[in-house]
Amino acid sequence: MADSRQGRAGPRGIGALFGLNAREWWLASASALLLFAAFPPMHLVAPSFLALVPLSVAVREARTPRRAARVGVVFGLLHYGLLLHWMVPALARLTATAPLVFATAVMLLALSQALACWMLSLLRRDCRVPLWCALPLVWTAVEWGIAHAPGTLAYPWLGLGTSLTGYPELVGVAELAGARGVTFWLALVNGLVAEAVPAGRHARRLRGGVGPARPWLAAALVVAAVPAAWGVWRARHLDLRPGPVVATVRTTLRAGPGEVVSDLEALAAVDALLAAADGAPAPSLVVLPEGTFRDGLDQPEVVAGLEDLSRRLGAPVLFGVVRAAERGAGRYNSAALAGPAGLLGDPYDKRRLVPWVERAPLAGVLPVEAGESPLRAGGAWTLFEVGGYRAGALICYEAAFAGAARALRRAGAGVLLNITNDAWFARSGAFAIAQQEAHLVMRAIETRTGVVRAANLGPAGFVDPTGRVRARFGGPGAGVATARVDAAVAPTWYARIGDVAGPGAAAVLFLLLLFARPRGRPS
């Protein structure tokens, strides 16, 4: 009998890798593919509610938590390998070690999924926690932990909750519980469906029916439908306050890694572009992309040109600039605001730097482009005063951090401005840009604040407080999109209270594991 079991689970064919059998590989692969299909740019609806079911079944069937962890590694490698495939061509513009960077990132994330599956198995075996309850606790806690890792290891890119942003009304509950709350909800639905699998299989063996599975499926349907229906209702009844009219710009500067465009040339290109958009409504603010100017604040003629541009447009100009640090080595990736009389207030310096690009945890081993000074992180979130309105800037990758948008909204921001440079995505297709835009949708819903996106070689446009993308200009050439940016009259529950689902799930999970009583080995 032991030999029979060993033959079934032993290293044969594909099961030779990680010591898993073919069924475990199939289940892990099915979850990886379903979850990949749920995320942008595909944005399929059903996988968000079903993707974790095959993985949960594999963890349930695993004989030990260690075996469940190996299933998690396989799932993580396949899922993140597919989801982040764009990193290799994108990073190839910056470093010859792009494949190594990609492999390191995917392996670290895969280990987090191994931890998730290990804890999921442990909760079921030693804590007697049912799968439908254990899955949302574990998945939400691990996702929150990844997003709050120390330094540049924090990586909140595309949590489960973000998968539904292609249908923003369905995730309206994010204004109450944030992205992590949406993750908890979706994982709960997945867990309820996963409970139906063994119930239905057992019923078919006994009577040929699916009766015991029906309560689980009914519960999953109700849990899925109620928050989604509330989100649709809420999107139609938002009380909005009219905001400023904003002109956001898509540029086509510095398309290649070796392309040199002086700041004066960039200013002339922007000037011509805005002059060609005279038919648009007069804006209260003009937004230029990240890194439009490389050393503009050190060049009086560039500052004077921005002052003149602001005077002619009758609106301040927010622009991205890489500027030297006042003391010590390094530079800042910044956003600054220019008016007719010069710079308005202090620049905002980007706080969340892109791992392995702007600040590498292994900088000595995985260097960025030769000749680039290291970037330094800023120290505080900054609001810009724009004609009676307050605007907060999120530079590129910072759109993935829910806490950043929440901090700006709590400080009084009525508009969120995301400036980005998508030139390094040029070889990686639509995946990276679509994934980044999904985070903007979630930030708009969490705060019920309009979001403006300005980009170099990427789409410029607006996300309204319901999460719908409006007036999007995607090129292929340069262009300007103009629209009014509204915000909800009152701050959302999430903006006032913050993330409860993430740390709450982590705390409950910690207590359950702390008091777990290990089961004895089966005889």
XYZ file of C-alpha atoms in Angstrom, residues 34 138 183 193 211 242 365 367 447 498 505:
11
model
C -6.538 31.920 -14.240
C -3.740 34.085 4.694
C -8.626 41.062 -1.751
C -16.137 27.730 -4.004
C -26.467 18.332 -3.268
C -16.591 70.096 -9.094
C 25.789 43.359 -7.882
C 23.999 48.084 -11.233
C -10.255 58.018 -2.114
C -6.977 53.486 6.660
C -5.866 39.683 8.814
